[in-house]
C-alpha cells in the first residue's frame, strides 16, 4: 500500500530524520575522520594529567569514563581514592538550631532593612521634589525674596552656597536682619554638608555651636550665633556693617574645602576584610590549573570549532521569543541542573509546540512534567513516513556498517541500528531486520503492530523498543535508548537521558564528540541536511543555541511575598507572623490595661508595690513580699483612718467585718516580718488573707469610727 | 548691677565653690542658678558624693547663715520650725527658733522623716515664713533649702509626695566622679584637705548681693517665642503616653526663672531657647510621674525628657 507523501507536514522533520539515516555510518567511521575529535587529540586533557584531589561528587560521578580515556592514569588514580568519610558533626546539632533561629531573625531584619531603605529613598525623592519643604529641614526658616523687576531669577534654597547667595541678596536689598539669619543658616548648612554637625529642628544655636569640634569653624560661627540670638531674642539688631562682616566669615566658611574626617562606615571597613577573605579563600570556582572532569571547556571548544554558536540563555525559559520568528533560537536545557517551576514548564511546552527546538538533557525523571507528557503523547506517524523515504535514499548511498568494534557497556553509541533496520528492509538486507526483530521481540509483543508496510512496522518496533518516546538517535552499549527525537506540535525535542555527555570527561571519550555534535546539529539545524561522504550530516545553517542556566527555570517573583516563598522562607514567615501576632496581642493587652484615664493619682506607687509583691510571691520570696506589702498596707490604712483611730489592724477588721482578734494577730505577724528573715511558710497565706481585705476596704466608701 | 557684672560675680562664686567641690561644675552651677532664681534644690545621690560639702561651701561663699537638719523618722515638725518655751524668769512663753531660721538650710536625707515633718517644710519653702504658736515669722532672705535624698535605700524612708516635690525648683543628680576627678579628690585629702574645716573659704558675695542678683535676673528679657517654647516643652510632658502625670504650669514658671538666671550668668539680657533647654531636665525630672509600665520597663524620667527635647522644634524668629 502506498502512503501519500505529506510534504507540508513532514518538511520540518526531514532534516532530523535524514540524520537518523546517516548516524549508523557515522558511528563506524568515527575513529578515522571526524574533525571534532581531532581537537581533543592535540593535548592531554588537564583533568587527566592533573585532576583535582580529592574529587568532588559531580567529578567522581564521571569516573566511569576514566578507564576508557587514553593517557588518563592520574584521573583513574584519583577515582580510586576512597571517599573521605564526612566528619562527625552531630555535636553541632544544638548550635544548628540556634543558628537557624538567628538566621531567621537576620533574614527578618534584612527584609525590614530593605523596606526601610526603600522608604527612606522614596521619602528623599519626595522631599527633593518639594522645594518648599526643603528649608524646614535646616531648622532655619528661609524667607523668600520678594519678586520684583530688578530681582534676579529665584535662587535655589538648598545648600550652603545657595543660602549664602540669598543672604548676600538680602543684604544688598537692605534687609540686614534677615541677611544675618541667612548667613547663619548658610554656615550651619555648609558645616552639615562638610560633616561637622547635623541640622535638626530640635537643635538650638548653642547646641550647634557646641557640636562643632573644629576650633576654627567654631570660632567663625560663634559671633554669628551670638548676633543672631541677640537679634532674634534680644531685639538688638546688628548693623549692616556687622552683618557684612559676618557675611565675610560665613563666605569663608562655606567656601572652605575642609571636611570632617568621618569614621569609616561598617560597610567600608568590611570591604577590605571581604577582599582579603576572597584572596585567601578563593571564590569557590574550579582551579584552572587542574581542570575538572565535569567542566565544559571541551564542549565550548567543540561547538566553536564546528561553527555552532552557544550562548547563555538571553530570556527566561518562561518567556522565550516566538519560535517561528526569523531569529528563533534552539534551546539547550539540562533538566538535572535547571529545575522548572510549573509555569515555566507550561510555557516551555507551548513554545516547543509552536515550533521551538529544544535539546533536553538530564535524567528522564527530572524532565519537566508537562513537557514529558506532551512528548509521550506525540504522534510519530509523520516521522515514520519520512524515515522510510530517507532511509531508502541514505541506504543506497552509504554501505552497511561494520560491527567489529565492541564498545564499552557504559558508552554512548550513535544508533546505527535504526539505519540498519531501515536500510535492511529497504534494500533486502533482511539479516539485519531479523536480528533486530529478534532483539526487540518483547517490545513487539507489547505494542500493536502497525497496519502499514512491514518496513514501517520494523522501524516502529525498534523505535519503541525502549520506554522513551520518539525516534531513537543514540543508544547505549546495552541497547537502551539514550537519545531520541520527539515531535511536539510543530516543534521538536531532542532528548538525551543523561547530562554527562557535554562534560569534559565524556567528550574526551573518542566517540562522544560526534554524538554530542550530532545531537546539537539535529536540535539547531535549519533547512535540508546533506550527507557527506564520511557519513556526517550537515545543515546549511544552524540556529543559535542558547544554554539554560540554573536559575532560568524559575520565573521572577511577582510580589515580595512570592519572592520570600520562592527563597524557601515559608516557615520563617509563618514564625514571624506568629511572633508578630503574639507581640501585637501582648503589647495591646498591656497598653489596654494601662489606660491613664482610669488611674488615680497614686496608682503608680500602688501598682509598683503590687507588681513587686506578685513577683516576689512567684519567686517564693515570701518574707520579702509580706514585709513590703505590710509597709504599703499600713501606709494606706493610716492615710485612710480617721484621727480617732490608732490601730490599723483593728480598723481593718471593723471596716471589713472580720474578727478583730484574728486580724490583729496576723497583722502583727505581717508588720513584724523582716525581709531578710528566713521564711516560716505562712507568709503567702497571710498575704492572701489580708490583701483582699485591703482591696475591699479601698473600694468601699470611707466612714468614721465614731 | 548689669548683666556683665552679674556674670562676673556668678563666675567668681562658681569658681570658689568648684575649688572645694571638685569635678561637680554642673552641680555647682545648678545650685547657684536655683539660689538666684529663689528656688529650692533637691539633691539626689548616693552617700559620700559631697552633697553636704557642697551646701556648706556654698553657704560660706555667699556669706549666708547655714544650718543642717538631719532628718530621722522621729524628727518632729517643731524640731525644725522651733517652739515656744516657758521662760521662768519672764513668766511667759518665748519662741526659740528652729534650724529653719537660716538662709541656707541643708535638709539631709529628707525622705527619712515622716510626711508630717516633711510638710513642715512646705510653708517655709513656699512662703518664706514659718507659723508657730499662731504667729507667722518671716525667714531671712535669701532662703534656700537644699534637701538631699538617697535613691538607693527604700527601707525606712517616706517618699516625698508630689506636692512637696513640686516645691523644689530643681532636682539635681549627684553622679559618681570620673576616675581623674576622684584621683584629684583623694590627692587633695592626701595633701591635708579637711572637709570639716572650710575656714579658708572667704565670701565672694553677701546676702544682699544675692538678692540684687535675683532682681537683675528678673529683668532679663524673654521673647514670646521662647515663652512658647517653654510652654511647649511642659505641655509635651502631659501628652507623653509613658508619663502618667505631666508637669504643672509651675514648671513653666520655674523654667522661666532659671532660664533667666542662666542667660544673665552668661552676660546676656535676653533668654535663648538654649538656656531653656539646658535647664529643662533639672526642672522637669521631679515633676513628671512615669506610668507604672514605663517604670517596670526601666524607663526613667530623664529618658522621656530627653526625647521631648529631641523632638520639640526650637523657635526661630526670622
PDB file of C-alpha atoms in Angstrom, chain A residues 40 44-45 48 65-73 76 508-510:
ATOM      1  CA  UNK A  40      40.961  16.611  21.718  1.00  0.00           C
ATOM      2  CA  UNK A  44      46.322  15.565  27.005  1.00  0.00           C
ATOM      3  CA  UNK A  45      43.302  16.642  28.987  1.00  0.00           C
ATOM      4  CA  UNK A  48      43.577  13.521  33.071  1.00  0.00           C
ATOM      5  CA  UNK A  65      34.932   7.240  31.701  1.00  0.00           C
ATOM      6  CA  UNK A  66      38.304   7.103  33.376  1.00  0.00           C
ATOM      7  CA  UNK A  67      39.249   3.599  32.318  1.00  0.00           C
ATOM      8  CA  UNK A  68      38.281   4.291  28.708  1.00  0.00           C
ATOM      9  CA  UNK A  69      40.170   7.514  28.280  1.00  0.00           C
ATOM     10  CA  UNK A  70      43.695   7.451  26.841  1.00  0.00           C
ATOM     11  CA  UNK A  71      46.519   8.896  28.932  1.00  0.00           C
ATOM     12  CA  UNK A  72      44.236   9.380  31.876  1.00  0.00           C
ATOM     13  CA  UNK A  73      46.003   7.369  34.547  1.00  0.00           C
ATOM     14  CA  UNK A  76      41.895   6.867  37.249  1.00  0.00           C
ATOM     15  CA  UNK A 508      37.259  13.137  25.919  1.00  0.00           C
ATOM     16  CA  UNK A 509      35.982   9.714  25.030  1.00  0.00           C
ATOM     17  CA  UNK A 510      36.694   9.260  21.307  1.00  0.00           C
TER      18      UNK A 510
END
